C-alpha cells in the first residue's frame, strides 16, 4: 500500500489525521467515513480503499506514534529497580503527544458500544501482551493489566477529568508518587 | 423536602432511578429532564421541583448507595497493614451494585463536556477528600487521587472495557494483586 498519492501528498496520513481529530472531538459514534473524507478533502471511496471500515480507521487512529512492542522492550530493559520509574516517565511523556491525544481517543472509544471492543483489543494487544511478555513470575498478565489500568486511569484523571491535585502536580512529583506501585507490578 | 408523594409513592426515588437508567444507557448529553420525567411517569416540572437542573440530577444519580465519608472512615479504621486490602474489597463489592452501576455513570460523565466537571467534583469530594482526610504524611491528596484513579481505572477495565484477564479473574485474586499498591498509597 502506497502512502503518498499524486503530487507527493500523503493522502493516507491526511485521512488518519482527520479521523483522529474527528474521533477526539465528536466521539466515535458521530464520526463517519463521509465526515472524515470531507475533512481530509478526499472522496469517501478513498477512505474505504485505505482503511476498509470505520472500525479499522479507529484502530489505526489509536495507534501510538511508535511501536509499543519495540518501545516498551527498550524502556523496560534492564528490568531492574528503576524500570517502574522509567515506564511511568515514558508513558506520561508519550500519552499527550500530538494535537489529538491518546486520552481523547480512549474517551471516544469508551463512549461507544462499538468503540469498547476496539479499545479492549488495543489495550490487550499493544500494552498488556507486550508488558506481560517482558516480565516474569506468576499472574504476569494480570499484573500487566493493572499497570495498564493504573497508568491509563491516572492519565484520564490528570488530563481529562482534571482531578485536583493530580492535574496540577508537576510531572516529577507524579513520577515519584506512582512509580513504586508500577515497580511492584513489574517485580513483585 | 418530602421524599414520598401522594399514595406513598416515592416519586423522588422513581425520578432518580429513571435518571440513573437514562444516564447509563443513553449517556449524559442525550438524557433530558423531559425524557427522565416521561420514563418516571411524572411531569417535567416535578423533576425540576425535586432536582432543579440536569446537572444536579446527574450529581444525585452519581451518589453512592451509602455515605462515602462514613463508609470509608469505617473501612479504613484501623489504618493498619490490612487497610489497603479492606479498601479494595469494599470498593469492588460496591462499585457494581444495583441495576445501573457507578461505572456506567462514570462512563456517561466522561462522554460529555458538561459531565466532566460533575465527575471531577464527585471524585474530588466523595473519594479524594475523604481518603486524604484519613491518611497521614506528605502528598496525602496526591496519594488519595492515585488510589481513586487506580480503583476507578481498574473497574472500568474490568467491568466496561473487559480487558483480559482483568475481566475474568476472580475477585479474591484481583484483591490480592491490587492491594499492595493501595496499601502503599495509604501507608507509604
mmCIF file of C-alpha atoms in Angstrom:
data_model
loop_
_atom_site.group_PDB
_atom_site.id
_atom_site.type_symbol
_atom_site.label_atom_id
_atom_site.label_comp_id
_atom_site.label_asym_id
_atom_site.label_seq_id
_atom_site.Cartn_x
_atom_site.Cartn_y
_atom_site.Cartn_z
ATOM 1 C CA UNK A 1 0.000 0.000 0.000
ATOM 2 C CA UNK A 2 1.476 3.315 -1.055
ATOM 3 C CA UNK A 3 1.268 6.093 1.496
ATOM 4 C CA UNK A 4 1.759 9.039 -0.799
ATOM 5 C CA UNK A 5 -0.630 9.813 -3.638
ATOM 6 C CA UNK A 6 -0.253 12.074 -6.633
ATOM 7 C CA UNK A 7 1.844 15.190 -6.202
ATOM 8 C CA UNK A 8 3.526 13.562 -3.210
ATOM 9 C CA UNK A 9 0.604 14.350 -0.923
ATOM 10 C CA UNK A 10 0.350 11.904 1.995
ATOM 11 C CA UNK A 11 -3.326 11.164 1.435
ATOM 12 C CA UNK A 12 -3.420 8.257 3.866
ATOM 13 C CA UNK A 13 -1.773 10.373 6.552
ATOM 14 C CA UNK A 14 -4.197 13.235 5.927
ATOM 15 C CA UNK A 15 -7.171 10.892 6.280
ATOM 16 C CA UNK A 16 -5.749 9.481 9.503
ATOM 17 C CA UNK A 17 -5.172 12.954 10.899
ATOM 18 C CA UNK A 18 -8.757 13.948 10.042
ATOM 19 C CA UNK A 19 -10.016 10.734 11.654
ATOM 20 C CA UNK A 20 -8.030 11.333 14.849
ATOM 21 C CA UNK A 21 -9.356 14.841 15.080
ATOM 22 C CA UNK A 22 -12.951 13.777 14.458
ATOM 23 C CA UNK A 23 -12.914 10.797 16.844
ATOM 24 C CA UNK A 24 -11.408 13.015 19.560
ATOM 25 C CA UNK A 25 -13.744 15.975 19.044
ATOM 26 C CA UNK A 26 -17.055 14.411 18.070
ATOM 27 C CA UNK A 27 -16.726 10.932 19.552
ATOM 28 C CA UNK A 28 -16.793 7.556 17.878
ATOM 29 C CA UNK A 29 -20.499 7.320 17.069
ATOM 30 C CA UNK A 30 -20.764 10.727 15.431
ATOM 31 C CA UNK A 31 -17.699 10.212 13.254
ATOM 32 C CA UNK A 32 -18.476 8.769 9.818
ATOM 33 C CA UNK A 33 -16.384 7.704 6.831
ATOM 34 C CA UNK A 34 -18.132 10.502 4.946
ATOM 35 C CA UNK A 35 -17.312 13.205 7.519
ATOM 36 C CA UNK A 36 -13.678 12.124 7.724
ATOM 37 C CA UNK A 37 -13.428 12.165 3.922
ATOM 38 C CA UNK A 38 -14.905 15.664 3.790
ATOM 39 C CA UNK A 39 -12.481 16.910 6.437
ATOM 40 C CA UNK A 40 -9.498 15.367 4.621
ATOM 41 C CA UNK A 41 -10.837 16.699 1.311
ATOM 42 C CA UNK A 42 -10.903 13.302 -0.387
ATOM 43 C CA UNK A 43 -13.563 11.004 -1.776
ATOM 44 C CA UNK A 44 -15.188 8.633 0.781
ATOM 45 C CA UNK A 45 -14.238 5.747 -1.541
ATOM 46 C CA UNK A 46 -10.588 6.588 -0.920
ATOM 47 C CA UNK A 47 -11.073 6.316 2.854
ATOM 48 C CA UNK A 48 -12.624 2.885 2.292
ATOM 49 C CA UNK A 49 -9.763 1.987 -0.064
ATOM 50 C CA UNK A 50 -7.114 2.781 2.549
ATOM 51 C CA UNK A 51 -8.894 1.592 5.723
ATOM 52 C CA UNK A 52 -11.839 -0.603 4.765
ATOM 53 C CA UNK A 53 -14.173 0.318 7.648
ATOM 54 C CA UNK A 54 -14.788 2.832 10.426
ATOM 55 C CA UNK A 55 -13.620 0.241 12.966
ATOM 56 C CA UNK A 56 -10.324 -0.219 11.158
ATOM 57 C CA UNK A 57 -9.939 3.545 10.854
ATOM 58 C CA UNK A 58 -10.382 3.942 14.619
ATOM 59 C CA UNK A 59 -7.915 1.160 15.334
ATOM 60 C CA UNK A 60 -5.328 2.882 13.130
ATOM 61 C CA UNK A 61 -6.095 6.256 14.727
ATOM 62 C CA UNK A 62 -5.463 4.759 18.179
ATOM 63 C CA UNK A 63 -2.017 3.595 17.100
ATOM 64 C CA UNK A 64 0.698 5.192 19.140
ATOM 65 C CA UNK A 65 3.323 7.259 17.323
ATOM 66 C CA UNK A 66 5.817 4.470 17.950
ATOM 67 C CA UNK A 67 5.780 0.700 18.011
ATOM 68 C CA UNK A 68 4.828 -0.115 21.616
ATOM 69 C CA UNK A 69 6.487 -3.527 21.397
ATOM 70 C CA UNK A 70 9.852 -2.024 20.450
ATOM 71 C CA UNK A 71 9.498 0.997 22.752
ATOM 72 C CA UNK A 72 8.428 -0.950 25.852
ATOM 73 C CA UNK A 73 11.161 -3.511 25.300
ATOM 74 C CA UNK A 74 13.712 -0.680 25.314
ATOM 75 C CA UNK A 75 12.183 1.154 28.262
ATOM 76 C CA UNK A 76 11.927 -1.973 30.413
ATOM 77 C CA UNK A 77 15.476 -3.129 29.703
ATOM 78 C CA UNK A 78 17.093 -3.875 32.056
ATOM 79 C CA UNK A 79 14.190 -4.976 34.239
ATOM 80 C CA UNK A 80 15.756 -3.607 37.393
ATOM 81 C CA UNK A 81 14.752 -1.459 40.380
ATOM 82 C CA UNK A 82 14.349 1.678 38.235
ATOM 83 C CA UNK A 83 12.246 0.049 35.480
ATOM 84 C CA UNK A 84 8.955 1.213 37.034
ATOM 85 C CA UNK A 85 10.092 4.809 37.127
ATOM 86 C CA UNK A 86 11.325 4.650 33.514
ATOM 87 C CA UNK A 87 7.990 3.176 32.384
ATOM 88 C CA UNK A 88 5.928 5.849 34.174
ATOM 89 C CA UNK A 89 8.057 8.651 32.738
ATOM 90 C CA UNK A 90 7.875 7.167 29.239
ATOM 91 C CA UNK A 91 4.102 6.791 29.478
ATOM 92 C CA UNK A 92 3.451 10.319 30.769
ATOM 93 C CA UNK A 93 5.724 11.829 28.135
ATOM 94 C CA UNK A 94 4.035 9.982 25.271
ATOM 95 C CA UNK A 95 0.353 9.909 26.194
ATOM 96 C CA UNK A 96 -0.275 13.565 25.409
ATOM 97 C CA UNK A 97 1.664 13.898 22.183
ATOM 98 C CA UNK A 98 0.243 15.488 19.094
ATOM 99 C CA UNK A 99 -2.827 17.600 18.603
ATOM 100 C CA UNK A 100 -5.226 14.819 19.423
ATOM 101 C CA UNK A 101 -4.076 12.821 22.389
ATOM 102 C CA UNK A 102 -4.428 9.144 23.109
ATOM 103 C CA UNK A 103 -6.517 10.149 26.136
ATOM 104 C CA UNK A 104 -9.053 11.844 23.843
ATOM 105 C CA UNK A 105 -9.235 8.743 21.655
ATOM 106 C CA UNK A 106 -9.647 6.470 24.679
ATOM 107 C CA UNK A 107 -12.514 8.710 25.793
ATOM 108 C CA UNK A 108 -14.040 8.477 22.322
ATOM 109 C CA UNK A 109 -13.869 4.681 22.376
ATOM 110 C CA UNK A 110 -15.299 4.449 25.918
ATOM 111 C CA UNK A 111 -18.363 6.405 24.862
ATOM 112 C CA UNK A 112 -19.441 3.972 22.159
ATOM 113 C CA UNK A 113 -20.693 0.395 22.327
ATOM 114 C CA UNK A 114 -18.846 -0.249 19.071
ATOM 115 C CA UNK A 115 -15.706 1.517 20.323
ATOM 116 C CA UNK A 116 -15.345 -0.558 23.516
ATOM 117 C CA UNK A 117 -14.176 -3.796 21.807
ATOM 118 C CA UNK A 118 -11.687 -1.794 19.715
ATOM 119 C CA UNK A 119 -10.354 -0.195 22.881
ATOM 120 C CA UNK A 120 -10.157 -3.609 24.565
ATOM 121 C CA UNK A 121 -8.204 -5.028 21.661
ATOM 122 C CA UNK A 122 -5.878 -2.005 21.646
ATOM 123 C CA UNK A 123 -5.077 -2.239 25.376
ATOM 124 C CA UNK A 124 -4.733 -6.027 25.328
ATOM 125 C CA UNK A 125 -2.550 -6.156 22.241
ATOM 126 C CA UNK A 126 -0.458 -3.023 22.470
ATOM 127 C CA UNK A 127 0.074 -2.782 26.216
ATOM 128 C CA UNK A 128 -0.899 -5.885 28.224
ATOM 129 C CA UNK A 129 0.580 -8.513 25.876
ATOM 130 C CA UNK A 130 3.797 -6.560 25.448
ATOM 131 C CA UNK A 131 4.411 -5.936 29.132
ATOM 132 C CA UNK A 132 3.334 -9.472 30.091
ATOM 133 C CA UNK A 133 5.924 -10.777 27.626
ATOM 134 C CA UNK A 134 8.683 -8.818 29.320
ATOM 135 C CA UNK A 135 8.081 -9.633 32.991
ATOM 136 C CA UNK A 136 8.404 -12.836 34.976
ATOM 137 C CA UNK A 137 6.624 -14.685 37.768
ATOM 138 C CA UNK A 138 3.012 -15.536 38.492
ATOM 139 C CA UNK A 139 -0.032 -13.536 37.348
ATOM 140 C CA UNK A 140 2.041 -11.770 34.688
ATOM 141 C CA UNK A 141 -0.923 -10.845 32.507
ATOM 142 C CA UNK A 142 -2.966 -9.663 35.474
ATOM 143 C CA UNK A 143 -0.065 -7.523 36.724
ATOM 144 C CA UNK A 144 0.420 -6.140 33.205
ATOM 145 C CA UNK A 145 -3.317 -5.265 33.040
ATOM 146 C CA UNK A 146 -3.083 -3.449 36.365
ATOM 147 C CA UNK A 147 -0.125 -1.432 35.064
ATOM 148 C CA UNK A 148 -2.259 -0.506 32.042
ATOM 149 C CA UNK A 149 -5.351 0.461 34.046
ATOM 150 C CA UNK A 150 -3.336 2.398 36.625
ATOM 151 C CA UNK A 151 -1.458 4.427 34.003
ATOM 152 C CA UNK A 152 -4.480 4.972 31.735
ATOM 153 C CA UNK A 153 -6.805 5.710 34.686
ATOM 154 C CA UNK A 154 -4.310 8.226 36.058
ATOM 155 C CA UNK A 155 -3.911 9.873 32.637
ATOM 156 C CA UNK A 156 -7.684 10.242 32.335
ATOM 157 C CA UNK A 157 -7.784 11.711 35.850
ATOM 158 C CA UNK A 158 -4.916 14.086 35.094
ATOM 159 C CA UNK A 159 -5.619 15.242 31.526
ATOM 160 C CA UNK A 160 -9.355 14.771 31.003
ATOM 161 C CA UNK A 161 -11.254 14.842 34.321
ATOM 162 C CA UNK A 162 -8.534 17.072 35.793
ATOM 163 C CA UNK A 163 -8.843 15.882 39.374
ATOM 164 C CA UNK A 164 -7.064 18.108 41.840
ATOM 165 C CA UNK A 165 -4.133 17.758 42.682
ATOM 166 C CA UNK A 166 -3.421 15.131 40.004
ATOM 167 C CA UNK A 167 -4.000 17.673 37.233
ATOM 168 C CA UNK A 168 -1.703 20.340 38.665
ATOM 169 C CA UNK A 169 1.167 18.450 40.283
ATOM 170 C CA UNK A 170 4.412 18.605 38.310
ATOM 171 C CA UNK A 171 5.419 15.549 36.330
ATOM 172 C CA UNK A 172 8.381 14.637 38.539
ATOM 173 C CA UNK A 173 6.241 14.589 41.679
ATOM 174 C CA UNK A 174 3.734 12.352 39.908
ATOM 175 C CA UNK A 175 6.503 10.030 38.686
ATOM 176 C CA UNK A 176 7.808 9.756 42.267
ATOM 177 C CA UNK A 177 4.336 9.044 43.673
ATOM 178 C CA UNK A 178 3.188 6.429 41.170
ATOM 179 C CA UNK A 179 6.451 4.597 40.358
ATOM 180 C CA UNK A 180 6.553 2.326 43.445
ATOM 181 C CA UNK A 181 3.178 0.818 42.504
ATOM 182 C CA UNK A 182 4.267 0.209 38.893
ATOM 183 C CA UNK A 183 7.619 -1.160 40.049
ATOM 184 C CA UNK A 184 5.836 -3.623 42.317
ATOM 185 C CA UNK A 185 3.686 -4.887 39.427
ATOM 186 C CA UNK A 186 6.829 -5.346 37.309
ATOM 187 C CA UNK A 187 8.932 -7.004 40.011
ATOM 188 C CA UNK A 188 6.706 -8.042 42.948
ATOM 189 C CA UNK B 1 -38.112 18.126 51.062
ATOM 190 C CA UNK B 2 -40.516 15.223 51.303
ATOM 191 C CA UNK B 3 -39.478 12.021 49.556
ATOM 192 C CA UNK B 4 -42.846 10.338 49.263
ATOM 193 C CA UNK B 5 -45.724 11.872 47.358
ATOM 194 C CA UNK B 6 -49.409 11.019 47.331
ATOM 195 C CA UNK B 7 -50.375 7.416 47.878
ATOM 196 C CA UNK B 8 -46.994 6.834 49.497
ATOM 197 C CA UNK B 9 -45.247 6.587 46.124
ATOM 198 C CA UNK B 10 -41.542 7.510 46.316
ATOM 199 C CA UNK B 11 -41.722 9.972 43.448
ATOM 200 C CA UNK B 12 -38.268 11.404 44.046
ATOM 201 C CA UNK B 13 -36.781 7.914 44.169
ATOM 202 C CA UNK B 14 -38.592 6.936 40.969
ATOM 203 C CA UNK B 15 -37.225 10.003 39.184
ATOM 204 C CA UNK B 16 -33.726 9.241 40.411
ATOM 205 C CA UNK B 17 -33.991 5.630 39.255
ATOM 206 C CA UNK B 18 -35.176 6.774 35.812
ATOM 207 C CA UNK B 19 -32.316 9.294 35.672
ATOM 208 C CA UNK B 20 -29.701 6.663 36.593
ATOM 209 C CA UNK B 21 -31.046 4.343 33.948
ATOM 210 C CA UNK B 22 -31.131 7.039 31.282
ATOM 211 C CA UNK B 23 -27.662 8.472 32.042
ATOM 212 C CA UNK B 24 -26.214 4.951 31.999
ATOM 213 C CA UNK B 25 -27.965 3.800 28.806
ATOM 214 C CA UNK B 26 -28.153 6.922 26.667
ATOM 215 C CA UNK B 27 -25.299 8.991 28.046
ATOM 216 C CA UNK B 28 -25.306 12.408 29.663
ATOM 217 C CA UNK B 29 -25.903 14.555 26.596
ATOM 218 C CA UNK B 30 -28.876 12.584 25.300
ATOM 219 C CA UNK B 31 -30.618 12.495 28.684
ATOM 220 C CA UNK B 32 -33.070 15.365 29.219
ATOM 221 C CA UNK B 33 -35.287 16.464 32.101
ATOM 222 C CA UNK B 34 -38.220 15.743 29.799
ATOM 223 C CA UNK B 35 -37.087 12.183 28.930
ATOM 224 C CA UNK B 36 -36.435 11.357 32.592
ATOM 225 C CA UNK B 37 -39.872 12.710 33.519
ATOM 226 C CA UNK B 38 -41.519 10.598 30.816
ATOM 227 C CA UNK B 39 -39.690 7.486 31.980
ATOM 228 C CA UNK B 40 -40.668 8.099 35.621
ATOM 229 C CA UNK B 41 -44.224 8.940 34.535
ATOM 230 C CA UNK B 42 -44.243 12.373 36.163
ATOM 231 C CA UNK B 43 -44.485 15.947 34.971
ATOM 232 C CA UNK B 44 -41.142 17.563 33.979
ATOM 233 C CA UNK B 45 -41.971 20.364 36.428
ATOM 234 C CA UNK B 46 -41.804 17.822 39.240
ATOM 235 C CA UNK B 47 -38.273 16.790 38.188
ATOM 236 C CA UNK B 48 -37.284 20.462 38.302
ATOM 237 C CA UNK B 49 -39.007 20.828 41.666
ATOM 238 C CA UNK B 50 -37.006 17.992 43.200
ATOM 239 C CA UNK B 51 -33.639 18.473 41.477
ATOM 240 C CA UNK B 52 -33.532 21.937 39.900
ATOM 241 C CA UNK B 53 -31.347 21.091 36.887
ATOM 242 C CA UNK B 54 -29.937 18.253 34.791
ATOM 243 C CA UNK B 55 -26.522 18.806 36.380
ATOM 244 C CA UNK B 56 -27.966 18.440 39.873
ATOM 245 C CA UNK B 57 -29.887 15.359 38.772
ATOM 246 C CA UNK B 58 -26.673 13.755 37.480
ATOM 247 C CA UNK B 59 -24.820 14.614 40.674
ATOM 248 C CA UNK B 60 -27.578 12.953 42.728
ATOM 249 C CA UNK B 61 -27.602 9.950 40.375
ATOM 250 C CA UNK B 62 -23.837 9.527 40.879
ATOM 251 C CA UNK B 63 -24.327 9.366 44.652
ATOM 252 C CA UNK B 64 -23.208 6.065 46.047
ATOM 253 C CA UNK B 65 -25.798 3.989 47.919
ATOM 254 C CA UNK B 66 -24.028 4.860 51.171
ATOM 255 C CA UNK B 67 -22.297 7.898 52.634
ATOM 256 C CA UNK B 68 -18.695 7.530 51.418
ATOM 257 C CA UNK B 69 -17.385 9.646 54.293
ATOM 258 C CA UNK B 70 -18.938 7.338 56.889
ATOM 259 C CA UNK B 71 -18.193 4.134 54.950
ATOM 260 C CA UNK B 72 -14.551 4.941 54.163
ATOM 261 C CA UNK B 73 -13.920 6.017 57.761
ATOM 262 C CA UNK B 74 -15.165 2.622 58.911
ATOM 263 C CA UNK B 75 -13.330 0.635 56.242
ATOM 264 C CA UNK B 76 -10.020 2.405 56.860
ATOM 265 C CA UNK B 77 -10.170 2.050 60.645
ATOM 266 C CA UNK B 78 -7.745 0.975 61.943
ATOM 267 C CA UNK B 79 -5.279 2.285 59.369
ATOM 268 C CA UNK B 80 -3.048 -0.754 59.634
ATOM 269 C CA UNK B 81 -1.309 -3.228 57.313
ATOM 270 C CA UNK B 82 -4.630 -4.709 56.094
ATOM 271 C CA UNK B 83 -6.369 -1.386 55.384
ATOM 272 C CA UNK B 84 -5.462 -1.481 51.660
ATOM 273 C CA UNK B 85 -6.968 -4.912 51.235
ATOM 274 C CA UNK B 86 -10.151 -3.891 53.075
ATOM 275 C CA UNK B 87 -10.495 -0.783 50.897
ATOM 276 C CA UNK B 88 -10.050 -2.745 47.639
ATOM 277 C CA UNK B 89 -12.588 -5.363 48.717
ATOM 278 C CA UNK B 90 -15.081 -2.700 49.797
ATOM 279 C CA UNK B 91 -14.663 -0.819 46.509
ATOM 280 C CA UNK B 92 -15.057 -3.889 44.281
ATOM 281 C CA UNK B 93 -18.110 -5.055 46.213
ATOM 282 C CA UNK B 94 -19.849 -1.684 45.987
ATOM 283 C CA UNK B 95 -18.971 -0.355 42.530
ATOM 284 C CA UNK B 96 -21.278 -2.722 40.662
ATOM 285 C CA UNK B 97 -24.346 -2.558 42.881
ATOM 286 C CA UNK B 98 -27.832 -2.003 41.556
ATOM 287 C CA UNK B 99 -29.156 -2.131 38.052
ATOM 288 C CA UNK B 100 -27.194 0.838 36.875
ATOM 289 C CA UNK B 101 -23.637 0.763 38.099
ATOM 290 C CA UNK B 102 -21.365 3.580 39.119
ATOM 291 C CA UNK B 103 -19.064 2.507 36.277
ATOM 292 C CA UNK B 104 -21.864 3.164 33.753
ATOM 293 C CA UNK B 105 -22.458 6.611 35.248
ATOM 294 C CA UNK B 106 -18.738 7.419 35.208
ATOM 295 C CA UNK B 107 -18.720 6.448 31.533
ATOM 296 C CA UNK B 108 -21.717 8.682 30.918
ATOM 297 C CA UNK B 109 -19.989 11.636 32.582
ATOM 298 C CA UNK B 110 -16.708 11.048 30.713
ATOM 299 C CA UNK B 111 -18.521 11.252 27.381
ATOM 300 C CA UNK B 112 -19.867 14.756 27.904
ATOM 301 C CA UNK B 113 -18.127 18.126 28.185
ATOM 302 C CA UNK B 114 -20.774 19.116 30.727
ATOM 303 C CA UNK B 115 -20.446 15.809 32.584
ATOM 304 C CA UNK B 116 -16.675 16.050 33.116
ATOM 305 C CA UNK B 117 -16.787 18.822 35.776
ATOM 306 C CA UNK B 118 -19.553 16.939 37.606
ATOM 307 C CA UNK B 119 -17.425 13.806 37.559
ATOM 308 C CA UNK B 120 -14.416 15.792 38.782
ATOM 309 C CA UNK B 121 -16.402 17.239 41.643
ATOM 310 C CA UNK B 122 -17.757 13.775 42.529
ATOM 311 C CA UNK B 123 -14.318 12.136 42.638
ATOM 312 C CA UNK B 124 -12.688 15.046 44.467
ATOM 313 C CA UNK B 125 -15.422 15.417 47.069
ATOM 314 C CA UNK B 126 -16.610 11.869 47.643
ATOM 315 C CA UNK B 127 -13.351 9.947 47.326
ATOM 316 C CA UNK B 128 -10.180 12.075 47.311
ATOM 317 C CA UNK B 129 -11.144 14.460 50.130
ATOM 318 C CA UNK B 130 -12.414 11.652 52.318
ATOM 319 C CA UNK B 131 -9.378 9.410 51.921
ATOM 320 C CA UNK B 132 -6.955 12.344 52.198
ATOM 321 C CA UNK B 133 -8.604 13.241 55.498
ATOM 322 C CA UNK B 134 -7.973 9.773 56.881
ATOM 323 C CA UNK B 135 -4.319 9.223 55.970
ATOM 324 C CA UNK B 136 -1.121 10.900 57.154
ATOM 325 C CA UNK B 137 2.199 12.030 55.775
ATOM 326 C CA UNK B 138 3.267 14.047 52.724
ATOM 327 C CA UNK B 139 1.383 14.235 49.423
ATOM 328 C CA UNK B 140 -1.786 12.932 51.072
ATOM 329 C CA UNK B 141 -4.150 14.373 48.473
ATOM 330 C CA UNK B 142 -1.979 13.141 45.602
ATOM 331 C CA UNK B 143 -1.820 9.648 47.101
ATOM 332 C CA UNK B 144 -5.601 9.710 47.657
ATOM 333 C CA UNK B 145 -6.117 10.722 43.986
ATOM 334 C CA UNK B 146 -3.922 7.835 42.852
ATOM 335 C CA UNK B 147 -5.996 5.418 44.933
ATOM 336 C CA UNK B 148 -9.111 6.826 43.226
ATOM 337 C CA UNK B 149 -7.710 6.611 39.677
ATOM 338 C CA UNK B 150 -6.264 3.146 40.238
ATOM 339 C CA UNK B 151 -9.528 1.725 41.606
ATOM 340 C CA UNK B 152 -11.784 3.529 39.108
ATOM 341 C CA UNK B 153 -9.442 2.785 36.173
ATOM 342 C CA UNK B 154 -9.325 -0.877 37.149
ATOM 343 C CA UNK B 155 -13.133 -1.027 37.499
ATOM 344 C CA UNK B 156 -13.538 0.460 34.014
ATOM 345 C CA UNK B 157 -11.026 -2.068 32.683
ATOM 346 C CA UNK B 158 -12.787 -4.942 34.464
ATOM 347 C CA UNK B 159 -16.486 -4.138 34.042
ATOM 348 C CA UNK B 160 -16.717 -1.907 30.977
ATOM 349 C CA UNK B 161 -13.766 -2.458 28.626
ATOM 350 C CA UNK B 162 -13.441 -6.027 29.915
ATOM 351 C CA UNK B 163 -9.702 -6.358 29.421
ATOM 352 C CA UNK B 164 -8.487 -9.922 29.661
ATOM 353 C CA UNK B 165 -7.595 -11.259 32.251
ATOM 354 C CA UNK B 166 -8.843 -8.395 34.448
ATOM 355 C CA UNK B 167 -12.448 -9.097 33.454
ATOM 356 C CA UNK B 168 -12.349 -12.810 34.172
ATOM 357 C CA UNK B 169 -10.088 -13.198 37.186
ATOM 358 C CA UNK B 170 -11.957 -13.975 40.418
ATOM 359 C CA UNK B 171 -12.379 -11.179 42.915
ATOM 360 C CA UNK B 172 -10.020 -12.620 45.526
ATOM 361 C CA UNK B 173 -7.159 -12.902 43.018
ATOM 362 C CA UNK B 174 -7.761 -9.290 41.993
ATOM 363 C CA UNK B 175 -7.853 -8.168 45.642
ATOM 364 C CA UNK B 176 -4.514 -9.934 46.242
ATOM 365 C CA UNK B 177 -2.929 -8.397 43.142
ATOM 366 C CA UNK B 178 -4.002 -4.779 43.631
ATOM 367 C CA UNK B 179 -3.952 -4.436 47.447
ATOM 368 C CA UNK B 180 -0.184 -3.880 47.852
ATOM 369 C CA UNK B 181 -0.347 -0.800 45.590
ATOM 370 C CA UNK B 182 -3.323 0.647 47.501
ATOM 371 C CA UNK B 183 -1.709 -0.201 50.841
ATOM 372 C CA UNK B 184 1.430 1.654 49.788
ATOM 373 C CA UNK B 185 -0.583 4.775 48.914
ATOM 374 C CA UNK B 186 -2.320 4.610 52.303
ATOM 375 C CA UNK B 187 0.825 3.942 54.362
ATOM 376 C CA UNK B 188 3.935 4.583 52.229
#
